[in-house]
Coordinates of C-alpha atoms in Angstrom, one line a residue:
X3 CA 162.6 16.6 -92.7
X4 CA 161.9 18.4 -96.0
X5 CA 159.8 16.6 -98.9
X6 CA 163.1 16.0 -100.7
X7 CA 165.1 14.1 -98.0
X8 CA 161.8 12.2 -97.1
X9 CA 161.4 11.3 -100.8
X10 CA 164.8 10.5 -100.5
X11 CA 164.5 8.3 -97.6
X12 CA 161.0 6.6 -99.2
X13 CA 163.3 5.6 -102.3
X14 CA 165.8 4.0 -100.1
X15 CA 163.2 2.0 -98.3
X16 CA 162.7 3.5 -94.8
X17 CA 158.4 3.6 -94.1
X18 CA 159.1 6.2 -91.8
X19 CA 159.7 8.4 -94.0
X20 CA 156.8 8.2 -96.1
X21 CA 155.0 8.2 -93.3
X22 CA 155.9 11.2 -92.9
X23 CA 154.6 12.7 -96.2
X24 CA 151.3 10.9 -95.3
X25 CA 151.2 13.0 -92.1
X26 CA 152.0 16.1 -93.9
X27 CA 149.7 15.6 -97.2
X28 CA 146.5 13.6 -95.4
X29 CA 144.7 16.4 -94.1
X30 CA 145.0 18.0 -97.6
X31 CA 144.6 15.3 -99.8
X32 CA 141.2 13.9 -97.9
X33 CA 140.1 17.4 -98.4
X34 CA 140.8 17.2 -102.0
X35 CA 139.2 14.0 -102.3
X36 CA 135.8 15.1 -100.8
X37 CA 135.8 18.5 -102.9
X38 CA 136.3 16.6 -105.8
X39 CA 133.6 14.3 -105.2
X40 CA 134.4 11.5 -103.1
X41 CA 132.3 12.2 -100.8
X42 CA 132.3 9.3 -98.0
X43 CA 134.3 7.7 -100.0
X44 CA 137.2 10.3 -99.3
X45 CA 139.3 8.0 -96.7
X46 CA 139.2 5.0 -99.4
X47 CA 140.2 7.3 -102.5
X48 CA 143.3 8.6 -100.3
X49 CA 144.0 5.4 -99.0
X50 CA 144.7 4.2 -102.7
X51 CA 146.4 7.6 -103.4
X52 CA 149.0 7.0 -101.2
X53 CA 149.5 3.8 -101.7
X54 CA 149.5 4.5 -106.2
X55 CA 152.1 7.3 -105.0
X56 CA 153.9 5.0 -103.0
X57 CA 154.8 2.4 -105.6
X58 CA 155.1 5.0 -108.7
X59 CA 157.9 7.3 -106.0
X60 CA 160.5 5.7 -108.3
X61 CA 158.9 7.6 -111.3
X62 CA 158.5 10.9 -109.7
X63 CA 160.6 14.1 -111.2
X64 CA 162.5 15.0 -108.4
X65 CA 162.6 18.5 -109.8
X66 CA 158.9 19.2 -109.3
X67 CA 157.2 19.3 -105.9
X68 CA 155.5 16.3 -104.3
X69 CA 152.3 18.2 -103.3
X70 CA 150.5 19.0 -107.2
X71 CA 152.0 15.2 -108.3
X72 CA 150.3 13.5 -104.9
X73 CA 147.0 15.9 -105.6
X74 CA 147.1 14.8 -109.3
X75 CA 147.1 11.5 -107.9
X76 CA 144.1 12.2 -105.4
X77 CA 142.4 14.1 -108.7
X78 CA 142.7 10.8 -110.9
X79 CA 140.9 8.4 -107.8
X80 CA 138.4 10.7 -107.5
X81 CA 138.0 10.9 -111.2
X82 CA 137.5 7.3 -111.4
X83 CA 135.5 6.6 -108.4
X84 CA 133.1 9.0 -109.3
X85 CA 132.9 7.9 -113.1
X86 CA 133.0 4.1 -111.9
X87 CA 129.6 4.9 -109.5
X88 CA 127.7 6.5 -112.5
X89 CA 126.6 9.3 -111.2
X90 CA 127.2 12.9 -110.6
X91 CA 129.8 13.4 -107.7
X92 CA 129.0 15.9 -104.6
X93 CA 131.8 18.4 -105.0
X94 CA 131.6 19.8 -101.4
X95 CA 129.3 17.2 -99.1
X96 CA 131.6 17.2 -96.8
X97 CA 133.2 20.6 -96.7
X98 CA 129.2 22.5 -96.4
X99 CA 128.3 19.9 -93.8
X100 CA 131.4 21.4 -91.7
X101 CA 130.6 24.4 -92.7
X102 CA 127.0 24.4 -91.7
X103 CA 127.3 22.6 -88.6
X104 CA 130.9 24.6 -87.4
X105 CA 130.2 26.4 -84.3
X106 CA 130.4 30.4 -85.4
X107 CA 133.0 32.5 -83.4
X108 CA 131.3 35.3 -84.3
X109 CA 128.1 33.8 -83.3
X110 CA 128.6 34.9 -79.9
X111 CA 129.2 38.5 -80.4
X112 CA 126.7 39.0 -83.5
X113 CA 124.0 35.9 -83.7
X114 CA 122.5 37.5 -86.9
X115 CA 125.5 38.1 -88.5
X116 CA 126.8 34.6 -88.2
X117 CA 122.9 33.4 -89.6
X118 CA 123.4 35.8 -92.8
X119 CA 127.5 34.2 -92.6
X120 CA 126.4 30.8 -92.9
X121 CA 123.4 31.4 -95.4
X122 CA 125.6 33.0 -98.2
X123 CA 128.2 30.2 -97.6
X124 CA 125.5 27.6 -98.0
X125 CA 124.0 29.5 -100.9
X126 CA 128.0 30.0 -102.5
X127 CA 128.1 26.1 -101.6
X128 CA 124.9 24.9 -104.0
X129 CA 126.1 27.1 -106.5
X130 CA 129.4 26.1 -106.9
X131 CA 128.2 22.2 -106.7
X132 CA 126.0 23.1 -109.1
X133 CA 128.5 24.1 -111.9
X134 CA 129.7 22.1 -114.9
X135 CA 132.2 19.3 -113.5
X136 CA 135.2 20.7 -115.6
X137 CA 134.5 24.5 -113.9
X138 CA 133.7 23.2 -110.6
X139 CA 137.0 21.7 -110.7
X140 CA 139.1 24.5 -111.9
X141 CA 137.6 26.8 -109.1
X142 CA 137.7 24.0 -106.4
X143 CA 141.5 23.6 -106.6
X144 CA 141.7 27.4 -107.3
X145 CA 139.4 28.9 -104.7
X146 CA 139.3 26.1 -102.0
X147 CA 142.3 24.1 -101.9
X148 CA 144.2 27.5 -102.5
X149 CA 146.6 26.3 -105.2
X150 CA 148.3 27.9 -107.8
X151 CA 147.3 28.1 -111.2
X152 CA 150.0 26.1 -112.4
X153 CA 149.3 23.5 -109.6
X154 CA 146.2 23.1 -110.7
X155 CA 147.2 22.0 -114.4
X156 CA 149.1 19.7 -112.9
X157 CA 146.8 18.5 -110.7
X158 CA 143.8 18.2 -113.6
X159 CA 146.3 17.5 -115.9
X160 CA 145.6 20.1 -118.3
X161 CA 147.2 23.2 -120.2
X162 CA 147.6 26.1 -118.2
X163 CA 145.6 28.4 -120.4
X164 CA 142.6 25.8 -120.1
X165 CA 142.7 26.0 -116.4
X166 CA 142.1 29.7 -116.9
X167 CA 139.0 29.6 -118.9
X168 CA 137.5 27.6 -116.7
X169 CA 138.3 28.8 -113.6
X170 CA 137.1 31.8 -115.5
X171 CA 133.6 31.3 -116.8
X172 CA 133.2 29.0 -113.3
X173 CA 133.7 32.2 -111.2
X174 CA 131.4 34.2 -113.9
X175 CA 129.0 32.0 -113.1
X176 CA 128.8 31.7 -109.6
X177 CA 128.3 35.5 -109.6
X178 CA 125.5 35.3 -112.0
X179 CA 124.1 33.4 -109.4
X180 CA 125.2 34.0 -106.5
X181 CA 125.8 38.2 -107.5
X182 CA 127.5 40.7 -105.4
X183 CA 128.1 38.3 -101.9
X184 CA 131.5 36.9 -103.7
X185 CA 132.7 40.5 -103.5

């Protein structure tokens, strides 16, 4: 079942078929959540997500795809968790704690390639949480959660040309300070 019918389906009141859309999109959208800041808090902000998308289904353009309106959604929790706790959110806790502790499948075959491996992406990791909130955004959903530019307006609700810039002068820096290894 495509997004469509199960949107469908949702509207006319069968759960399993928004259930269905939670299976799909809750992999994703916990990934979002913790990238954006959520942190441990990532299960909660989805849990609301879904439910938030859930009763506002009725108001979604059926001519625009579910996945940037559900991230946009995600995006907004996040956004208000993180400016409800008063303090500055940890874009990628989650994500560099996988990624340090992951086993290496290279480790194996090449020990000290795996150790330089995981030091850049540790080093790319503090560099990228250490950007201005409104870059580190722009090149999370860019760079990390692989969406398109215009998906990422729509999930940060903002002018495509504004995503740009910022996903712009976020990558510029993260090679000012990070250098060459993003190449």
């Amino acid at each position: 079942m495509d997004d469509d019918e199960a949107i469908t389906r949702a509207l006319a009141g069968d759960l399993s078929a928004y259930e269905a859309l939670v299976a799909r999109y809750s992999a994703l959208a916990h990934r979002t959540a913790a990238l954006l800041g959520a942190g441990d808090e990532a299960e909660d902000v989805v849990q609301e997500a879904f439910v938030k998308a859930y009763r506002h289904l009725t108001g979604f353009r059926r001519d625009s795809p579910f996945r940037p309106w559900l991230l946009r959604i995600v995006a907004n929790e996040t956004h208000n968790l993180t400016r409800s706790r008063g303090r500055r959110s940890e874009l990628v806790a989650r994500l560099g704690a996988e990624a340090e502790t992951a086993p290496e499948t290279a480790a194996a075959d090449d020990p000290a390639g795996a150790a330089v491996a995981t030091d850049r992406r540790a080093r790319l990791l503090r560099a990228v949480r250490a950007l201005p909130e409104r870059e580190r955004q722009a090149v999370v959903c860019r760079y990390f959660l692989q969406l398109t530019e215009a998906e990422t307006a729509q999930v940060l609700d903002l002018p495509l040309g504004t995503v740009k810039s910022r996903t712009h002068r976020g990558l510029a820096r993260l090679r000012e300070e990070v250098g060459d290894e993003l190449a």
